[in-house]
Every structure is written in C-alpha cells, then in structure tokens.
Amino acid sequence: MTAVERLLLKQEIEEFLYSEADLLDQRKFRDWLDLLAEDLVYFMPIRRNVKFGQHDEKENTRQGEGISWFDEDKWTLTKRVEQVLTGVHYAEEPLSRVTHMVSNVRLLDVTPEQVTVGCRFLVYQNRVEYENYTFIGRRTDILRRNGDSWLIARRELILEQNVLLAKNLSIFF
Amino acid sequence: MSTTLPIDQMIDTQRGTISREIFVSPEFHAAELEKLFTRAWLFVGHESQIPKPGDFFVSRMGQESVILCRDSRGAVHVFLNSCRHRGMKICRYEQGNTSLFVCPYHSWSYTTDGKLQGVPLYRSLYEGVLNREDWSLIEVPRLACYKGTVWASWDAEAPDFLTYLGGAVDHLDQVLDCRDGRPGGSEVIGVHKWILPTNWKFAAENFLGDTYHNPSHRSVDMIGIGPSGEKGQRRDNEYNKGQHVWVGFPQGHGMHSVWMPEQQEYQPGYAQYPEVDEYFRHCFEERKRRQGDKARLMPFTGNLFPNTSYHGRQPRGLCVWHPHSPTETEAWRFFLVDADAPAAVKDVLRRFYMRYSGPAGMTEQDDMENWLYATQSSMGTIARRYPFNYQASMGAYKTNDPIPGDVSLQITDQTPRNYYRVYSRYLKGDGWDSLLGRDLQPIQRAAE
Ligand code: FES
Ligand SMILES: [Fe+2]
C-alpha cells in the first residue's frame, strides 16, 4: 500500500466513523444496527485499580469471562434498540440528547478484508433537565469491507472510569 | 441529635405512611450512619474473592472503606481501611495478594492479621511510648462467614449472624446453595460498582418484594431478554405453578419468594440453549431429591436488613446499597454462579446477568430512572409535607402459613412497613431484643 493509498483509506475510515456516530446522535438506531456485522463483538470492560506492573494482566476485565459493562453480540444490541423503540423504556424515555465525538483516528492494522482502527471517544449525554454524563475513553474497532462501505465486526471500549460515575449506560457507544 | 428526630411521626406503619424526610434529610442520613450502619450486620464480600492466604478485597460498610482479608494462616478479617497513624487509606487497590499493608504516607506497615509491624525510626522516635499492640488496624468486632458470604457488624453486642437472619435464612439459602441443592458452593464472577443519585432505601425497599413496580419493566417484557429469548417476558417463567409469597421477618428482612406445589415439575427454560436447559433440569431433580419439602421454596428477590438485596435465580447475585449522602448511593453488585457449573452454563448466565442487571442492564436501568426522580422530586419544601403511601394489603397476611414469617399471598406493603418499623427502632437506639423483634408475639405483630 502506497502512502497515498493509506491516506485515502484513512480518510474513508474517518468518514465512516463520523457518519456512524451521526446515525446514533440522530437516533437512527435501526440504521445503525445495519452497520454491525452479524458476528459482532461489543465489549466494554470494567477497569480496576491494580498495583504497578499488573496492568496488562489485571486492570481490565476480559472478554468472554466474568462480568464486564458490555460483553455482547448483535442480538443483544438489537434488543437494546428494540427496547428504546418501545417508547416505554423509561431510562431512555424521553430520549437523551447525545453527541459522539471521535478523534485520534489511527489505522492500526490493514489487511485486504479488514482494518483495525484505534480512536478516542467522547460521548456527552444530557438527560431530561439536569442530568449530564461524559464518557471518555479509547476505542478499538475492527471494520470489515462490505461492498463500498464497512461493517463493524468488533468494538472494544476502554472507558476511563473505575466506579461508574453514571446511573446508567443506556446509550450506544 | 438523632434522638430528637420525630421518628414516630415520620414513620407510621399502622397508618401506612412514611415521611419523605427519611429519604432526603441530612439529619436522617446522619442518624442512619450513627445508629444503624454501626450496628446491623452488613454484607462485605465472598470467600471466593479471597481464596488464598494474603488475598484481600477492598469493600465498604456504610460510608466507609474496609479491607476484607485472609491472613497468612487462613483466617478471615475485616479492617477499616484507614491508617492508625494519621488516617491515610492504606489500601487503594481493589483486590490482590500481599503479606503487608504498607501505608503510603509515613510507611507504617500492618500484617494481614492487622498487627502494626513496621514503624519507621521506631527506636529514636517512639521507644518506650508507642506500644505496637495498641495500634493494630481497626477490626470489626463481629464477623461471620455463611456459605461463602462474609458479613460483619461494628457492634460487639450484636447477636450472632444466624440469630440476626432469623427465618430469612431459608430464603438466603436459595440464593447461596448450589442449584442442585448442595449447601453453599457459589462463587463471585464479577462486581459492578456504580453511583446512583438516589436515597439508598429506594433500592433496598424495591427488593423487599415490590412486585407492584412490574409495569415499569414493560419494555423488557415486551421485547423479551430472557434466556429463552421469548417475547412477553424478561426471564423464564419457572414459577407459574407456584404460590407467590411476600414474607417479612421481625428482624426487618423481607422478600418475594414462591412456594411451589408439592408435586412440582421442572419448567423448561433456556430455550436458546438446550444443553443449559438440560443441566438445570438435572439440577432441579437433584435439588428435589436432596431437599425434599424444602425444595418447594424458590427465591425471587429479597432484602436482608438493612441494605443487602438479592436476586435469587434469574439473575442471581447480591447487591449492596452504600449510602454516600441522603441523595446519593454507591451500588455494588456481586454476581453469583455455582463454582462447579459447566463453563457453557456459566457463559449463558453471565451474559444474561449483564443484559439484565446494573447500569447497563436493560431491566434495572428503568429502576435507576425511577429511584433518581423519586428522590429528586421529594426534596422540595412542599413535597416533604406529604408522606409516601405504604397502605397496600393492610393486615392481609398470616403468620407462619404456609411457610415461616409474616406471609402475604398478594402484593403487599407489609414487608416495607415491617422494614421501616425495624428501621425506626434502630434510629431510636433500641436494644437488640427490640431490634430482633423479640417483644413481638405473632398476634401483636399481626395487629401492628
Ligand atoms: S498516615 Fe499512615 S503512616 Fe502516617
Ligand atoms: Fe425493578
């Protein structure tokens, strides 16, 4: 891959991520689901306070083991969307106002079929009148080529919190 | 201060009214910390979190951080997480293994049984004055391990834990025992910790058997998030043949359980996972064989006085509501499975737990919303003049029929009425006979 090809690919990926974020912010949840691969892994570990030197081994809960904030598949995310769309999911009724910021986009690994993308997320949620939550962290996505667009095959969200400083994680990341 | 609180005016369990003040006022919050959380038995953790000598898990009791620790000889301790010298939090890791707790401030160090060992410059600064024996970590005077769970009380005079539990132990057993009826055998597979802007008692009383709030979970019932993936319910309906019971005990515990028919049969579930269904069918038959009549009791939710709630089966775990302030709570949920369950079963369970429970749980998110706004809209001057209503099913219960305790066969506020009756006794500083309800004969209790 030439430098120019790589630049164009990065541009394409960034645009994909921004428009994906826009779907969520515009509450087009069903359209957002269409961007998720059938074998999606959606994972947000719980972060723990550990001794220096133990971070690699113990800081984050692991995918496929025990309890994390999210360790789920497309079926579960589809249920979450269906739940919001019932209109009686009171934690999101009335709907929150949410903005997803995506930055620090880097291509970590490129193969003909898929790209591993690192970025930072800042998700701002404002709810009802006075509820404000800010979720900030690092994200690693695996995007799979799908015609002239992409499917999200894996999303790992490293939220920079220990005790969750929000009453709910009722929004999509 | 707290003795001057108009407790009886605020908590009228005969009329079924409770003032909003107890949910929002700093005075009640302070009285709870001083008179209730210093005496009641509180859940601290689980032995599966500290299997080896030197293992520790940092927990909370009320508003304070404590260290649950297994010492080098294998004995379990609970210490206040604060250095005896000038108060530094001696352990800020959540869990781990150590031979010494070394204070980051001036480097006093403590062994895993709490003894002060290292005092830098001891000879030149403290010789002849400081007696190390007198400066051990502050340890809870009462500790109990029950089927893997660890409980503690700051009151040296507290009755032993099983006396404190009273008849509630039969219900707690349904949470802690193996699904096939062997005693104990659970393990913690993860802990959720999160902050919710609500009074802790909203959460505790919800688990006392507030089945009345079921409509608030309509969205998850509609879409179906249970292990069978069927629309119309958020978990498998294991209990449709049973008699639902709402049970209260004189020590303040309360729960919603189910008394199954004598000839109960396994209700298939886990339709998406036939091998898991097969496993639970096997467990069901084994449990019936091992426990006989006792196996007729099945758990739903409950709250052990004051702040340890449980879910008994789908999902399964203990949740502790730690007060931060009158209007803020830190919730810790400990998720449980049978330690020796097959890996495939554990995997299905943990996935279900995560989508059901806690801040990311599709069911409990709606609880959190309700508790937040119930707290907030009870803070106003006008709002505080109007009490909450706890009049559901007044007097509609029997004692020790069909199972021990004050048993209602319909949705009831009897369990919270009973809970707040005990709560007010703690706030008045009553003795243990009163806190355990020993003065109440069944008939008097029925009238109360
Ligand atoms: S505060 Fe711990 S050694 Fe001084
Ligand atoms: Fe609920």
XYZ file of C-alpha atoms in Angstrom, chain B residues 18 36 53 66-67 71 101 107 118 184 210 215 218 230 274 332 365 391 408 411 420 428 445:
23
model
C -43.804 7.348 55.794
C -27.943 1.769 62.031
C -3.625 -16.528 52.408
C -12.961 -1.691 54.672
C -10.485 -4.408 53.749
C -4.341 -13.629 56.828
C -0.239 -3.397 54.020
C 5.171 3.882 55.901
C 6.797 -1.579 60.853
C -23.196 -23.335 49.523
C -42.051 -4.515 45.392
C -45.201 -2.353 34.891
C -42.791 -3.365 30.461
C -39.199 -15.185 24.032
C -30.772 -26.850 25.092
C -22.081 -2.864 44.429
C -31.929 0.893 34.017
C -51.069 1.033 52.512
C -48.876 -12.397 52.312
C -48.582 -7.996 46.530
C -39.414 0.697 58.471
C -34.176 5.343 68.402
C -47.292 -8.346 65.176
